[in-house]
mmCIF file of N, CA and C in Angstrom:
data_model
loop_
_atom_site.group_PDB
_atom_site.id
_atom_site.type_symbol
_atom_site.label_atom_id
_atom_site.label_comp_id
_atom_site.label_asym_id
_atom_site.label_seq_id
_atom_site.Cartn_x
_atom_site.Cartn_y
_atom_site.Cartn_z
ATOM 1 N N UNK A 26 86.189 28.199 -21.989
ATOM 2 C CA UNK A 26 87.067 28.315 -21.831
ATOM 3 C C UNK A 26 87.808 27.072 -21.539
ATOM 4 N N UNK A 27 88.528 26.295 -22.283
ATOM 5 C CA UNK A 27 89.184 24.544 -21.573
ATOM 6 C C UNK A 27 90.053 24.866 -20.493
ATOM 7 N N UNK A 28 90.011 23.951 -19.692
ATOM 8 C CA UNK A 28 90.714 23.835 -18.827
ATOM 9 C C UNK A 28 92.527 23.073 -19.791
ATOM 10 N N UNK A 29 93.511 23.129 -19.474
ATOM 11 C CA UNK A 29 94.548 22.834 -20.667
ATOM 12 C C UNK A 29 95.186 21.476 -19.038
ATOM 13 N N UNK A 30 95.381 21.801 -18.409
ATOM 14 C CA UNK A 30 96.069 20.664 -17.393
ATOM 15 C C UNK A 30 94.757 20.018 -16.362
ATOM 16 N N UNK A 31 94.214 19.117 -16.485
ATOM 17 C CA UNK A 31 93.276 18.106 -15.648
ATOM 18 C C UNK A 31 94.153 16.869 -14.957
ATOM 19 N N UNK A 32 93.480 16.833 -14.308
ATOM 20 C CA UNK A 32 93.909 15.114 -13.452
ATOM 21 C C UNK A 32 92.520 14.697 -12.890
ATOM 22 N N UNK A 33 92.217 13.769 -13.335
ATOM 23 C CA UNK A 33 91.507 12.696 -13.311
ATOM 24 C C UNK A 33 91.804 11.611 -12.346
ATOM 25 N N UNK A 34 90.806 11.214 -11.169
ATOM 26 C CA UNK A 34 91.379 10.600 -10.074
ATOM 27 C C UNK A 34 90.089 9.437 -10.266
ATOM 28 N N UNK A 35 90.332 7.964 -9.935
ATOM 29 C CA UNK A 35 89.497 6.725 -9.420
ATOM 30 C C UNK A 35 89.908 6.066 -9.199
ATOM 31 N N UNK A 36 89.322 5.187 -8.027
ATOM 32 C CA UNK A 36 89.623 3.636 -7.681
ATOM 33 C C UNK A 36 88.278 2.975 -7.404
ATOM 34 N N UNK A 37 88.828 1.946 -7.185
ATOM 35 C CA UNK A 37 87.855 0.729 -6.934
ATOM 36 C C UNK A 37 86.815 0.907 -6.681
ATOM 37 N N UNK A 38 85.624 0.178 -6.733
ATOM 38 C CA UNK A 38 84.405 0.667 -6.094
ATOM 39 C C UNK A 38 83.797 -0.667 -5.238
ATOM 40 N N UNK A 39 83.419 -0.358 -4.154
ATOM 41 C CA UNK A 39 83.254 -1.342 -2.830
ATOM 42 C C UNK A 39 82.543 -2.257 -3.772
ATOM 43 N N UNK A 40 81.266 -1.670 -3.956
ATOM 44 C CA UNK A 40 80.333 -2.547 -4.612
ATOM 45 C C UNK A 40 81.245 -3.368 -5.917
ATOM 46 N N UNK A 41 81.867 -2.957 -6.435
ATOM 47 C CA UNK A 41 82.080 -3.978 -7.735
ATOM 48 C C UNK A 41 82.857 -5.076 -7.199
ATOM 49 N N UNK A 42 83.625 -4.419 -6.325
ATOM 50 C CA UNK A 42 84.225 -5.633 -5.532
ATOM 51 C C UNK A 42 83.935 -6.721 -4.572
ATOM 52 N N UNK A 43 82.867 -6.346 -4.118
ATOM 53 C CA UNK A 43 81.786 -7.355 -3.314
ATOM 54 C C UNK A 43 80.949 -8.197 -4.436
ATOM 55 N N UNK A 44 81.072 -7.794 -6.010
ATOM 56 C CA UNK A 44 79.940 -8.600 -6.505
ATOM 57 C C UNK A 44 80.952 -9.238 -7.285
ATOM 58 N N UNK A 45 82.147 -8.757 -7.392
ATOM 59 C CA UNK A 45 82.744 -9.865 -8.089
ATOM 60 C C UNK A 45 83.446 -10.922 -7.545
ATOM 61 N N UNK A 46 83.277 -11.432 -6.003
ATOM 62 C CA UNK A 46 83.498 -12.101 -4.876
ATOM 63 C C UNK A 46 84.574 -11.893 -4.419
ATOM 64 N N UNK A 47 85.557 -10.627 -4.517
ATOM 65 C CA UNK A 47 86.397 -10.802 -4.400
ATOM 66 C C UNK A 47 86.484 -9.737 -3.078
ATOM 67 N N UNK A 48 85.570 -10.043 -1.635
ATOM 68 C CA UNK A 48 85.696 -8.780 -1.149
ATOM 69 C C UNK A 48 87.071 -8.489 -0.205
ATOM 70 N N UNK A 49 88.077 -9.285 0.084
ATOM 71 C CA UNK A 49 89.646 -8.821 0.738
ATOM 72 C C UNK A 49 90.090 -7.815 -0.184
ATOM 73 N N UNK A 50 89.945 -8.046 -1.469
ATOM 74 C CA UNK A 50 90.537 -6.529 -2.103
ATOM 75 C C UNK A 50 90.136 -4.999 -1.873
ATOM 76 N N UNK A 51 88.839 -5.613 -0.664
ATOM 77 C CA UNK A 51 88.302 -4.034 -0.123
ATOM 78 C C UNK A 51 89.464 -3.105 0.465
ATOM 79 N N UNK A 52 90.601 -4.294 1.282
ATOM 80 C CA UNK A 52 91.859 -3.675 1.697
ATOM 81 C C UNK A 52 92.761 -3.531 0.840
ATOM 82 N N UNK A 53 93.153 -4.042 -0.433
ATOM 83 C CA UNK A 53 93.881 -3.450 -0.803
ATOM 84 C C UNK A 53 93.008 -2.865 -2.585
ATOM 85 N N UNK A 54 92.918 -1.757 -2.472
ATOM 86 C CA UNK A 54 91.959 -1.680 -3.598
ATOM 87 C C UNK A 54 92.672 -0.885 -4.816
ATOM 88 N N UNK A 55 92.308 -0.634 -6.227
ATOM 89 C CA UNK A 55 93.436 -0.032 -7.049
ATOM 90 C C UNK A 55 93.228 1.066 -7.211
ATOM 91 N N UNK A 56 93.826 2.125 -7.763
ATOM 92 C CA UNK A 56 93.704 3.491 -8.032
ATOM 93 C C UNK A 56 94.625 4.198 -8.944
ATOM 94 N N UNK A 57 93.580 4.598 -10.034
ATOM 95 C CA UNK A 57 94.319 5.270 -10.996
ATOM 96 C C UNK A 57 94.109 6.915 -11.163
ATOM 97 N N UNK A 58 94.861 7.751 -11.815
ATOM 98 C CA UNK A 58 94.666 8.767 -11.960
ATOM 99 C C UNK A 58 95.674 9.640 -13.021
ATOM 100 N N UNK A 59 95.206 10.411 -13.735
ATOM 101 C CA UNK A 59 95.560 10.783 -15.311
ATOM 102 C C UNK A 59 95.639 12.449 -14.819
ATOM 103 N N UNK A 60 97.093 13.061 -15.026
ATOM 104 C CA UNK A 60 97.371 14.340 -15.114
ATOM 105 C C UNK A 60 97.716 14.622 -16.405
ATOM 106 N N UNK A 61 97.303 15.128 -17.064
ATOM 107 C CA UNK A 61 97.653 16.467 -18.409
ATOM 108 C C UNK A 61 98.496 17.367 -18.058
ATOM 109 N N UNK A 62 98.712 17.509 -16.946
ATOM 110 C CA UNK A 62 99.934 18.572 -17.061
ATOM 111 C C UNK A 62 101.084 18.355 -16.880
ATOM 112 N N UNK A 63 101.095 17.115 -16.397
ATOM 113 C CA UNK A 63 102.402 16.396 -16.369
ATOM 114 C C UNK A 63 102.815 15.473 -17.472
ATOM 115 N N UNK A 64 101.851 14.774 -18.051
ATOM 116 C CA UNK A 64 101.398 13.858 -18.906
ATOM 117 C C UNK A 64 101.750 12.789 -18.548
ATOM 118 N N UNK A 65 101.526 12.074 -17.187
ATOM 119 C CA UNK A 65 101.326 11.336 -16.956
ATOM 120 C C UNK A 65 100.028 10.328 -16.223
ATOM 121 N N UNK A 66 100.296 8.931 -16.172
ATOM 122 C CA UNK A 66 99.062 8.047 -15.603
ATOM 123 C C UNK A 66 99.764 7.480 -14.247
ATOM 124 N N UNK A 67 99.016 7.369 -13.290
ATOM 125 C CA UNK A 67 99.808 6.616 -12.066
ATOM 126 C C UNK A 67 98.462 5.668 -11.638
ATOM 127 N N UNK A 68 99.433 4.488 -11.446
ATOM 128 C CA UNK A 68 97.939 2.962 -10.782
ATOM 129 C C UNK A 68 98.922 3.019 -9.822
ATOM 130 N N UNK A 69 98.238 2.475 -8.719
ATOM 131 C CA UNK A 69 98.580 2.008 -7.451
ATOM 132 C C UNK A 69 97.524 1.404 -6.945
ATOM 133 N N UNK A 70 98.227 0.430 -5.810
ATOM 134 C CA UNK A 70 97.632 -0.464 -5.513
ATOM 135 C C UNK A 70 98.269 -1.037 -3.666
ATOM 136 N N UNK A 71 97.500 -0.567 -3.099
ATOM 137 C CA UNK A 71 98.332 -1.136 -1.729
ATOM 138 C C UNK A 71 98.747 -2.089 -1.492
ATOM 139 N N UNK A 72 99.993 -2.885 -1.106
ATOM 140 C CA UNK A 72 100.255 -3.871 -0.957
ATOM 141 C C UNK A 72 99.881 -4.650 0.450
ATOM 142 N N UNK A 73 100.143 -6.311 0.007
ATOM 143 C CA UNK A 73 99.350 -7.217 0.553
ATOM 144 C C UNK A 73 99.913 -7.054 2.149
ATOM 145 N N UNK A 74 100.887 -6.255 2.247
ATOM 146 C CA UNK A 74 101.417 -6.397 3.886
ATOM 147 C C UNK A 74 100.923 -5.232 4.311
ATOM 148 N N UNK A 75 99.764 -4.408 3.939
ATOM 149 C CA UNK A 75 99.409 -3.422 4.177
ATOM 150 C C UNK A 75 100.367 -2.177 4.828
ATOM 151 N N UNK A 76 101.592 -2.078 4.605
ATOM 152 C CA UNK A 76 102.491 -1.603 5.334
ATOM 153 C C UNK A 76 103.153 -0.343 3.954
ATOM 154 N N UNK A 77 102.910 -0.445 2.359
ATOM 155 C CA UNK A 77 103.279 0.260 1.943
ATOM 156 C C UNK A 77 102.092 0.125 0.009
ATOM 157 N N UNK A 78 102.343 0.906 -0.576
ATOM 158 C CA UNK A 78 102.030 1.524 -1.789
ATOM 159 C C UNK A 78 102.140 0.778 -3.026
ATOM 160 N N UNK A 79 102.168 0.326 -4.058
ATOM 161 C CA UNK A 79 102.953 -0.281 -5.111
ATOM 162 C C UNK A 79 102.466 1.007 -6.329
ATOM 163 N N UNK A 80 103.173 1.435 -6.503
ATOM 164 C CA UNK A 80 102.775 2.594 -7.843
ATOM 165 C C UNK A 80 103.651 2.116 -9.422
ATOM 166 N N UNK A 81 102.816 2.369 -10.417
ATOM 167 C CA UNK A 81 103.361 2.803 -11.497
ATOM 168 C C UNK A 81 102.803 3.804 -12.113
ATOM 169 N N UNK A 82 103.880 4.870 -12.635
ATOM 170 C CA UNK A 82 104.073 6.037 -13.344
ATOM 171 C C UNK A 82 104.101 5.488 -14.703
ATOM 172 N N UNK A 83 103.205 5.738 -15.819
ATOM 173 C CA UNK A 83 103.197 5.681 -16.933
ATOM 174 C C UNK A 83 103.252 7.389 -17.742
ATOM 175 N N UNK A 84 104.495 7.498 -18.727
ATOM 176 C CA UNK A 84 104.681 8.917 -19.491
ATOM 177 C C UNK A 84 103.048 8.132 -20.523
ATOM 178 N N UNK A 85 102.640 9.559 -20.587
ATOM 179 C CA UNK A 85 101.341 9.558 -22.230
ATOM 180 C C UNK A 85 102.384 9.074 -23.549
ATOM 181 N N UNK A 86 103.359 9.520 -23.510
ATOM 182 C CA UNK A 86 104.187 9.195 -24.917
ATOM 183 C C UNK A 86 104.859 7.262 -25.210
ATOM 184 N N UNK A 87 104.732 6.740 -24.029
ATOM 185 C CA UNK A 87 104.944 5.391 -24.094
ATOM 186 C C UNK A 87 103.592 4.349 -24.357
ATOM 187 N N UNK A 88 102.641 5.151 -24.159
ATOM 188 C CA UNK A 88 101.268 4.364 -23.981
ATOM 189 C C UNK A 88 101.250 3.469 -25.626
ATOM 190 N N UNK A 89 100.462 2.375 -25.155
ATOM 191 C CA UNK A 89 100.421 1.894 -26.568
ATOM 192 C C UNK A 89 99.223 1.456 -26.972
ATOM 193 N N UNK A 90 98.131 1.156 -25.877
ATOM 194 C CA UNK A 90 97.058 0.589 -26.024
ATOM 195 C C UNK A 90 96.209 0.465 -24.921
ATOM 196 N N UNK A 91 95.018 1.290 -24.826
ATOM 197 C CA UNK A 91 94.258 1.206 -23.537
ATOM 198 C C UNK A 91 92.943 0.070 -24.181
ATOM 199 N N UNK A 92 92.476 -0.882 -22.859
ATOM 200 C CA UNK A 92 91.917 -1.855 -23.155
ATOM 201 C C UNK A 92 90.492 -1.584 -22.041
ATOM 202 N N UNK A 93 89.679 -1.357 -21.954
ATOM 203 C CA UNK A 93 88.444 -1.682 -21.180
ATOM 204 C C UNK A 93 87.409 -2.476 -21.277
ATOM 205 N N UNK A 94 87.848 -3.184 -20.119
ATOM 206 C CA UNK A 94 86.933 -4.629 -19.858
ATOM 207 C C UNK A 94 85.753 -4.316 -18.937
ATOM 208 N N UNK A 95 84.587 -4.369 -19.525
ATOM 209 C CA UNK A 95 83.257 -4.077 -18.588
ATOM 210 C C UNK A 95 82.832 -5.352 -17.744
ATOM 211 N N UNK A 96 82.324 -5.006 -16.765
ATOM 212 C CA UNK A 96 81.469 -6.598 -16.258
ATOM 213 C C UNK A 96 80.028 -5.565 -15.965
ATOM 214 N N UNK A 97 79.753 -6.455 -15.101
ATOM 215 C CA UNK A 97 78.154 -6.155 -14.704
ATOM 216 C C UNK A 97 78.221 -5.006 -13.808
ATOM 217 N N UNK A 98 79.175 -4.802 -13.407
ATOM 218 C CA UNK A 98 79.232 -3.970 -12.370
ATOM 219 C C UNK A 98 80.509 -3.596 -12.567
ATOM 220 N N UNK A 99 80.995 -2.304 -12.890
ATOM 221 C CA UNK A 99 82.511 -1.615 -12.533
ATOM 222 C C UNK A 99 83.384 -2.491 -14.158
ATOM 223 N N UNK A 100 84.046 -1.702 -14.176
ATOM 224 C CA UNK A 100 84.774 -2.300 -15.314
ATOM 225 C C UNK A 100 86.508 -1.822 -14.577
ATOM 226 N N UNK A 101 87.615 -2.989 -15.699
ATOM 227 C CA UNK A 101 89.028 -2.921 -15.732
ATOM 228 C C UNK A 101 89.350 -1.687 -16.633
ATOM 229 N N UNK A 102 90.766 -1.354 -16.426
ATOM 230 C CA UNK A 102 91.287 -0.196 -17.197
ATOM 231 C C UNK A 102 92.539 -1.177 -17.617
ATOM 232 N N UNK A 103 93.109 -1.631 -18.851
ATOM 233 C CA UNK A 103 94.602 -2.287 -18.920
ATOM 234 C C UNK A 103 95.245 -1.491 -20.143
ATOM 235 N N UNK A 104 96.429 -0.947 -19.132
ATOM 236 C CA UNK A 104 97.120 0.491 -20.305
ATOM 237 C C UNK A 104 98.763 -0.612 -20.593
ATOM 238 N N UNK A 105 98.463 -0.775 -22.046
ATOM 239 C CA UNK A 105 99.864 -1.758 -22.551
ATOM 240 C C UNK A 105 100.955 -0.496 -22.691
ATOM 241 N N UNK A 106 101.807 -0.533 -22.282
ATOM 242 C CA UNK A 106 103.458 0.364 -22.831
ATOM 243 C C UNK A 106 104.402 -0.315 -23.434
ATOM 244 N N UNK A 107 105.515 0.663 -23.533
ATOM 245 C CA UNK A 107 106.543 -0.169 -23.835
ATOM 246 C C UNK A 107 106.854 -1.111 -22.943
ATOM 247 N N UNK A 108 106.951 -1.997 -23.143
ATOM 248 C CA UNK A 108 108.000 -3.311 -22.077
ATOM 249 C C UNK A 108 106.943 -3.288 -20.544
ATOM 250 N N UNK A 109 105.792 -3.354 -20.868
ATOM 251 C CA UNK A 109 104.830 -3.787 -19.478
ATOM 252 C C UNK A 109 103.553 -3.300 -19.953
ATOM 253 N N UNK A 110 102.885 -3.163 -18.859
ATOM 254 C CA UNK A 110 101.532 -3.377 -18.585
ATOM 255 C C UNK A 110 100.947 -2.524 -17.196
ATOM 256 N N UNK A 111 100.121 -2.176 -17.263
ATOM 257 C CA UNK A 111 99.645 -1.625 -16.166
ATOM 258 C C UNK A 111 97.770 -1.774 -16.112
ATOM 259 N N UNK A 112 97.348 -2.201 -14.797
ATOM 260 C CA UNK A 112 96.161 -2.523 -14.547
ATOM 261 C C UNK A 112 95.316 -1.828 -13.595
ATOM 262 N N UNK A 113 94.219 -1.182 -13.331
ATOM 263 C CA UNK A 113 93.413 -0.794 -12.849
ATOM 264 C C UNK A 113 91.913 -1.611 -12.879
ATOM 265 N N UNK A 114 91.576 -2.316 -11.685
ATOM 266 C CA UNK A 114 90.601 -3.175 -11.902
ATOM 267 C C UNK A 114 89.146 -2.294 -10.704
ATOM 268 N N UNK A 115 88.068 -2.730 -11.271
ATOM 269 C CA UNK A 115 86.715 -2.942 -10.808
ATOM 270 C C UNK A 115 86.649 -1.168 -10.570
ATOM 271 N N UNK A 116 87.169 -0.670 -11.361
ATOM 272 C CA UNK A 116 86.823 0.567 -11.476
ATOM 273 C C UNK A 116 85.375 1.332 -12.063
ATOM 274 N N UNK A 117 84.711 2.282 -11.598
ATOM 275 C CA UNK A 117 83.141 2.501 -12.123
ATOM 276 C C UNK A 117 83.583 2.656 -13.598
ATOM 277 N N UNK A 118 82.383 2.013 -14.546
ATOM 278 C CA UNK A 118 82.243 2.323 -15.723
ATOM 279 C C UNK A 118 82.408 3.639 -16.201
ATOM 280 N N UNK A 119 81.653 4.712 -14.973
ATOM 281 C CA UNK A 119 81.609 6.039 -15.553
ATOM 282 C C UNK A 119 83.255 6.338 -15.601
ATOM 283 N N UNK A 120 83.933 5.866 -14.862
ATOM 284 C CA UNK A 120 85.176 6.855 -14.664
ATOM 285 C C UNK A 120 86.495 5.979 -15.548
ATOM 286 N N UNK A 121 86.109 4.965 -16.052
ATOM 287 C CA UNK A 121 86.998 4.556 -17.159
ATOM 288 C C UNK A 121 86.442 5.506 -18.496
ATOM 289 N N UNK A 122 84.915 6.001 -18.745
ATOM 290 C CA UNK A 122 84.854 6.621 -19.732
ATOM 291 C C UNK A 122 85.260 7.668 -19.419
ATOM 292 N N UNK A 123 85.076 8.071 -18.428
ATOM 293 C CA UNK A 123 85.881 9.031 -18.438
ATOM 294 C C UNK A 123 87.281 10.040 -18.672
ATOM 295 N N UNK A 124 87.774 8.375 -18.087
ATOM 296 C CA UNK A 124 89.521 8.434 -18.464
ATOM 297 C C UNK A 124 89.783 8.151 -20.119
ATOM 298 N N UNK A 125 88.951 7.218 -20.515
ATOM 299 C CA UNK A 125 89.615 7.141 -22.233
ATOM 300 C C UNK A 125 88.891 8.304 -22.787
ATOM 301 N N UNK A 126 87.732 9.293 -22.439
ATOM 302 C CA UNK A 126 87.750 10.618 -23.352
ATOM 303 C C UNK A 126 88.660 11.476 -23.123
ATOM 304 N N UNK A 127 89.080 11.661 -21.914
ATOM 305 C CA UNK A 127 90.142 12.492 -21.669
ATOM 306 C C UNK A 127 91.845 12.391 -22.070
ATOM 307 N N UNK A 128 91.812 10.866 -22.438
ATOM 308 C CA UNK A 128 93.259 10.677 -22.950
ATOM 309 C C UNK A 128 93.043 10.834 -24.764
ATOM 310 N N UNK A 129 91.751 10.386 -25.166
ATOM 311 C CA UNK A 129 91.268 10.650 -26.594
ATOM 312 C C UNK A 129 91.488 12.225 -26.938
ATOM 313 N N UNK A 130 90.797 13.232 -26.051
ATOM 314 C CA UNK A 130 91.149 14.468 -25.935
ATOM 315 C C UNK A 130 92.303 15.186 -26.420
ATOM 316 N N UNK A 131 92.859 14.293 -25.083
ATOM 317 C CA UNK A 131 94.586 14.970 -25.430
ATOM 318 C C UNK A 131 95.339 14.912 -26.459
ATOM 319 N N UNK A 132 95.070 13.261 -26.526
ATOM 320 C CA UNK A 132 95.531 12.991 -28.175
ATOM 321 C C UNK A 132 95.505 13.500 -28.936
ATOM 322 N N UNK A 133 94.831 14.212 -29.316
ATOM 323 C CA UNK A 133 94.084 14.768 -30.470
ATOM 324 C C UNK A 133 94.643 16.371 -30.370
ATOM 325 N N UNK A 134 94.638 16.764 -29.541
ATOM 326 C CA UNK A 134 95.134 18.582 -29.106
ATOM 327 C C UNK A 134 96.598 18.481 -28.971
ATOM 328 N N UNK A 135 97.332 17.460 -28.917
ATOM 329 C CA UNK A 135 99.088 17.507 -29.098
ATOM 330 C C UNK A 135 99.205 17.540 -30.494
ATOM 331 N N UNK A 136 100.667 18.634 -30.687
ATOM 332 C CA UNK A 136 100.674 18.749 -31.665
ATOM 333 C C UNK A 136 101.478 17.607 -32.304
ATOM 334 N N UNK A 137 102.632 16.570 -32.124
ATOM 335 C CA UNK A 137 103.098 15.126 -32.471
ATOM 336 C C UNK A 137 102.446 14.528 -31.896
ATOM 337 N N UNK A 138 101.090 14.231 -32.813
ATOM 338 C CA UNK A 138 99.843 13.319 -32.946
ATOM 339 C C UNK A 138 100.971 11.686 -33.238
ATOM 340 N N UNK A 139 100.327 10.526 -32.119
ATOM 341 C CA UNK A 139 101.128 9.395 -31.999
ATOM 342 C C UNK A 139 99.481 8.854 -31.775
ATOM 343 N N UNK A 140 98.629 8.305 -32.023
ATOM 344 C CA UNK A 140 97.492 7.820 -32.112
ATOM 345 C C UNK A 140 97.710 6.735 -30.767
ATOM 346 N N UNK A 141 96.699 7.072 -29.874
ATOM 347 C CA UNK A 141 96.546 5.715 -28.946
ATOM 348 C C UNK A 141 95.856 5.063 -29.161
ATOM 349 N N UNK A 142 95.480 3.642 -29.375
ATOM 350 C CA UNK A 142 94.711 2.642 -29.618
ATOM 351 C C UNK A 142 93.684 2.531 -28.490
ATOM 352 N N UNK A 143 92.210 2.836 -28.342
ATOM 353 C CA UNK A 143 91.556 2.373 -27.508
ATOM 354 C C UNK A 143 90.624 1.214 -27.906
ATOM 355 N N UNK A 144 90.573 0.341 -27.256
ATOM 356 C CA UNK A 144 89.769 -1.040 -27.700
ATOM 357 C C UNK A 144 88.514 -0.775 -26.515
#
């Protein structure tokens, strides 16, 4: 039996941030959450003042393109939507692959098919 409502969470990995030469982002990591039940993607990052979190919430039907840029260690996921872009950087490659597979399988299952372009 397949799960219809699934939530997948990922965040920037410490090794990727150190290897990329931006260790100050250890205190400000990116996080991404994909919830198929509510059909939303949530991208968040702690702000520079360490007193809050900046969050973007995107509905699946506004997604136009998903791009994954792979690095030596880790990957960036860039989600283009109507009117803007959401990015989560230095996520593990395995988590990026899981997010991509989850979005593709969800897109194939839904009734009103608007295909998401995956680069």
